[in-house]
Amino acid sequence: MREAQVIRNTQETQVQVKINLDGCGKAELHSGVPFLDHMLDQIARHGMLDLSIHATGDLHIDAHHTVEDIGITMGQALARAVGDKKGVFRYGHAYVPLDEALSRVVIDLSGRPGLQLNAKFTRSHIGAFDVELVHEFFQGLVNHAMMTLHIDNLAGKNAHHQAETIFKAFGRALRMAIAMDSRCPDIIPSTKGSL
């Protein structure tokens, strides 16, 4: 089973993440940040992975530390669950629309962290959620999942739709990248022999 559990405790946050890459899209989410829970649910559902996240943080200050640390912890869990990457497709991509909004996400489970996020949100907050935290979440995730991630919001007038297409497309692209290739289940998909 490609599963992992990671607990991260700091003076700012306490985060527990459980992930099953071969799940069916079930999510149990308690981040304390309602909009983030909504977005994480999109990753689980469209990535077809089971995801449990419980977090408490210094939300009396703002949501920055909580969102960033969830990204970090989820990245660590993802890296552990993927393991040595034998047999995975490695690359994944997806375009996802939602009404007027459209986003593209491309993933490489490269073993090298890198994030390119191009999204000009039409407003600074979605409810109480600061849209700058979208970048913080994905930066924490890629740094610890050791993946290269390109995110482009190609269209959108509604900031909620823009964000939702990003997270849905990430889930779809991740689903493709972590899928097992039945033709080479014991081969690491790299000419270097390691990722």
Tab-separated table of C-alpha atoms in Angstrom:
chain	number	residue	atom	x	y	z
A	1	MET	CA	0.000	0.000	0.000
A	2	ARG	CA	1.274	3.446	-0.924
A	3	GLU	CA	0.367	5.172	2.307
A	4	ALA	CA	2.076	7.525	4.723
A	5	GLN	CA	1.415	9.467	7.891
A	6	VAL	CA	3.395	12.531	8.969
A	7	ILE	CA	3.065	14.594	12.130
A	8	ARG	CA	4.671	18.033	12.268
A	9	ASN	CA	4.660	20.027	15.495
A	10	THR	CA	6.097	23.514	15.845
A	11	GLN	CA	5.478	26.426	18.176
A	12	GLU	CA	3.109	27.804	15.525
A	13	THR	CA	1.232	24.743	14.285
A	14	GLN	CA	0.437	21.112	14.924
A	15	VAL	CA	-0.307	19.212	11.712
A	16	GLN	CA	-1.132	15.567	11.075
A	17	VAL	CA	-1.463	14.259	7.504
A	18	LYS	CA	-2.414	10.763	6.366
A	19	ILE	CA	-2.401	9.944	2.669
A	20	ASN	CA	-3.263	6.861	0.613
A	21	LEU	CA	-2.284	7.249	-3.022
A	22	ASP	CA	-4.438	4.289	-4.043
A	23	GLY	CA	-7.606	5.527	-2.386
A	24	CYS	CA	-10.931	6.561	-3.851
A	25	GLY	CA	-11.081	10.277	-3.123
A	26	LYS	CA	-12.169	10.288	0.527
A	27	ALA	CA	-11.217	13.322	2.588
A	28	GLU	CA	-11.326	14.117	6.298
A	29	LEU	CA	-10.220	17.710	6.625
A	30	HIS	CA	-9.953	19.897	9.705
A	31	SER	CA	-7.430	22.643	9.001
A	32	GLY	CA	-9.221	25.475	10.765
A	33	VAL	CA	-9.206	27.304	7.411
A	34	PRO	CA	-12.551	26.515	5.716
A	35	PHE	CA	-11.598	27.581	2.192
A	36	LEU	CA	-8.402	25.522	2.353
A	37	ASP	CA	-10.455	22.485	3.418
A	38	HIS	CA	-12.633	23.047	0.344
A	39	MET	CA	-9.528	23.142	-1.880
A	40	LEU	CA	-7.909	20.098	-0.250
A	41	ASP	CA	-11.146	18.213	-0.858
A	42	GLN	CA	-10.713	18.974	-4.564
A	43	ILE	CA	-7.213	17.463	-4.524
A	44	ALA	CA	-8.461	14.295	-2.832
A	45	ARG	CA	-11.530	13.893	-5.033
A	46	HIS	CA	-9.862	14.605	-8.357
A	47	GLY	CA	-6.576	12.944	-7.408
A	48	MET	CA	-8.426	9.813	-6.286
A	49	LEU	CA	-6.386	9.674	-3.128
A	50	ASP	CA	-7.575	9.395	0.445
A	51	LEU	CA	-6.484	12.359	2.524
A	52	SER	CA	-6.824	13.077	6.232
A	53	ILE	CA	-5.567	16.387	7.587
A	54	HIS	CA	-5.945	17.661	11.142
A	55	ALA	CA	-4.297	20.937	12.015
A	56	THR	CA	-4.314	23.568	14.695
A	57	GLY	CA	-2.367	26.760	14.319
A	58	ASP	CA	-1.973	30.372	15.307
A	59	LEU	CA	-5.068	31.485	13.419
A	60	HIS	CA	-5.451	34.372	15.867
A	61	ILE	CA	-2.538	35.913	13.939
A	62	ASP	CA	-3.544	34.798	10.451
A	63	ALA	CA	-3.710	31.621	8.357
A	64	HIS	CA	-0.209	31.873	6.867
A	65	HIS	CA	1.645	29.438	9.150
A	66	THR	CA	-1.188	26.907	9.122
A	67	VAL	CA	-1.541	26.851	5.336
A	68	GLU	CA	2.210	26.734	4.732
A	69	ASP	CA	2.769	23.963	7.294
A	70	ILE	CA	-0.057	21.882	5.855
A	71	GLY	CA	1.652	22.180	2.474
A	72	ILE	CA	4.978	21.128	4.011
A	73	THR	CA	3.483	18.165	5.872
A	74	MET	CA	1.409	17.028	2.903
A	75	GLY	CA	4.533	17.209	0.731
A	76	GLN	CA	6.445	15.035	3.206
A	77	ALA	CA	3.610	12.505	3.293
A	78	LEU	CA	3.363	12.457	-0.487
A	79	ALA	CA	7.116	11.839	-0.844
A	80	ARG	CA	6.994	8.961	1.647
A	81	ALA	CA	3.950	7.388	0.005
A	82	VAL	CA	5.463	7.564	-3.498
A	83	GLY	CA	8.658	5.978	-2.215
A	84	ASP	CA	11.421	5.219	-4.718
A	85	LYS	CA	9.039	6.004	-7.634
A	86	LYS	CA	9.480	2.622	-9.304
A	87	GLY	CA	6.715	2.091	-11.830
A	88	VAL	CA	5.062	5.509	-11.594
A	89	PHE	CA	4.306	7.518	-14.718
A	90	ARG	CA	6.255	10.429	-13.150
A	91	TYR	CA	4.683	13.144	-15.307
A	92	GLY	CA	1.134	14.408	-15.077
A	93	HIS	CA	-0.832	17.255	-16.585
A	94	ALA	CA	-4.382	18.543	-16.576
A	95	TYR	CA	-6.518	21.375	-17.840
A	96	VAL	CA	-9.594	22.074	-15.712
A	97	PRO	CA	-12.333	24.620	-16.458
A	98	LEU	CA	-14.952	26.008	-14.120
A	99	ASP	CA	-17.342	28.307	-15.921
A	100	GLU	CA	-15.197	31.257	-17.100
A	101	ALA	CA	-12.023	30.054	-15.331
A	102	LEU	CA	-9.412	27.689	-16.736
A	103	SER	CA	-6.173	26.380	-15.220
A	104	ARG	CA	-3.364	24.137	-16.409
A	105	VAL	CA	-1.118	22.142	-14.067
A	106	VAL	CA	1.943	20.113	-15.073
A	107	ILE	CA	3.855	17.895	-12.609
A	108	ASP	CA	7.186	16.101	-12.733
A	109	LEU	CA	8.047	13.857	-9.787
A	110	SER	CA	11.621	14.834	-10.550
A	111	GLY	CA	13.202	14.715	-7.110
A	112	ARG	CA	13.947	18.422	-7.561
A	113	PRO	CA	11.699	21.042	-5.978
A	114	GLY	CA	10.527	23.794	-8.272
A	115	LEU	CA	7.391	25.910	-8.473
A	116	GLN	CA	6.193	28.202	-11.223
A	117	LEU	CA	2.792	29.619	-10.301
A	118	ASN	CA	1.237	32.149	-12.643
A	119	ALA	CA	-2.138	33.329	-11.374
A	120	LYS	CA	-3.430	36.879	-11.303
A	121	PHE	CA	-6.351	36.592	-8.929
A	122	THR	CA	-9.108	39.115	-9.500
A	123	ARG	CA	-9.295	39.968	-5.811
A	124	SER	CA	-7.055	39.646	-2.774
A	125	HIS	CA	-9.362	37.521	-0.601
A	126	ILE	CA	-11.865	34.737	-1.125
A	127	GLY	CA	-14.014	35.233	1.930
A	128	ALA	CA	-11.427	35.409	4.711
A	129	PHE	CA	-8.817	33.482	2.702
A	130	ASP	CA	-5.853	35.521	1.434
A	131	VAL	CA	-5.119	34.366	-2.134
A	132	GLU	CA	-1.347	34.774	-1.509
A	133	LEU	CA	-1.644	31.605	0.564
A	134	VAL	CA	-2.254	29.546	-2.579
A	135	HIS	CA	1.411	30.117	-3.421
A	136	GLU	CA	2.522	29.404	0.154
A	137	PHE	CA	0.675	26.079	0.193
A	138	PHE	CA	2.149	24.875	-3.084
A	139	GLN	CA	5.650	26.167	-2.252
A	140	GLY	CA	5.655	24.157	0.964
A	141	LEU	CA	4.308	21.117	-0.853
A	142	VAL	CA	6.799	21.083	-3.737
A	143	ASN	CA	9.778	21.748	-1.462
A	144	HIS	CA	9.026	18.623	0.556
A	145	ALA	CA	7.436	16.381	-2.075
A	146	MET	CA	10.515	17.100	-4.230
A	147	MET	CA	8.494	17.730	-7.366
A	148	THR	CA	8.546	20.249	-10.174
A	149	LEU	CA	5.180	21.969	-10.498
A	150	HIS	CA	3.944	24.427	-13.108
A	151	ILE	CA	0.596	26.100	-12.461
A	152	ASP	CA	-0.998	28.525	-14.894
A	153	ASN	CA	-4.384	30.109	-14.404
A	154	LEU	CA	-5.210	30.844	-18.024
A	155	ALA	CA	-8.555	32.590	-17.570
A	156	GLY	CA	-10.951	33.667	-14.861
A	157	LYS	CA	-12.957	36.560	-13.499
A	158	ASN	CA	-14.113	34.947	-10.264
A	159	ALA	CA	-11.286	34.383	-7.766
A	160	HIS	CA	-13.027	31.373	-6.199
A	161	HIS	CA	-13.276	29.763	-9.630
A	162	GLN	CA	-9.639	30.579	-10.367
A	163	ALA	CA	-8.449	28.895	-7.174
A	164	GLU	CA	-10.750	25.919	-7.561
A	165	THR	CA	-9.551	25.178	-11.088
A	166	ILE	CA	-5.950	25.287	-9.832
A	167	PHE	CA	-6.574	22.767	-7.052
A	168	LYS	CA	-8.730	20.497	-9.213
A	169	ALA	CA	-6.135	20.511	-11.986
A	170	PHE	CA	-3.415	19.753	-9.446
A	171	GLY	CA	-5.404	16.746	-8.230
A	172	ARG	CA	-5.928	15.479	-11.781
A	173	ALA	CA	-2.275	15.970	-12.740
A	174	LEU	CA	-1.094	14.300	-9.536
A	175	ARG	CA	-3.379	11.343	-10.205
A	176	MET	CA	-1.683	10.877	-13.574
A	177	ALA	CA	1.863	11.299	-12.246
A	178	ILE	CA	1.511	8.807	-9.367
A	179	ALA	CA	-0.375	6.201	-11.422
A	180	MET	CA	1.434	2.902	-11.870
A	181	ASP	CA	2.591	1.954	-15.348
A	182	SER	CA	1.805	-1.744	-15.770
A	183	ARG	CA	4.428	-2.073	-18.528
A	184	CYS	CA	7.340	-1.277	-16.206
A	185	PRO	CA	6.297	-1.710	-12.571
A	186	ASP	CA	9.872	-2.174	-11.301
A	187	ILE	CA	11.615	0.539	-13.294
A	188	ILE	CA	12.345	4.080	-12.122
A	189	PRO	CA	11.225	6.364	-14.979
A	190	SER	CA	14.561	8.105	-15.526
A	191	THR	CA	17.621	7.386	-17.652
A	192	LYS	CA	19.680	8.254	-14.554
A	193	GLY	CA	18.154	5.324	-12.689
A	194	SER	CA	17.010	7.456	-9.760
A	195	LEU	CA	14.677	10.344	-9.047
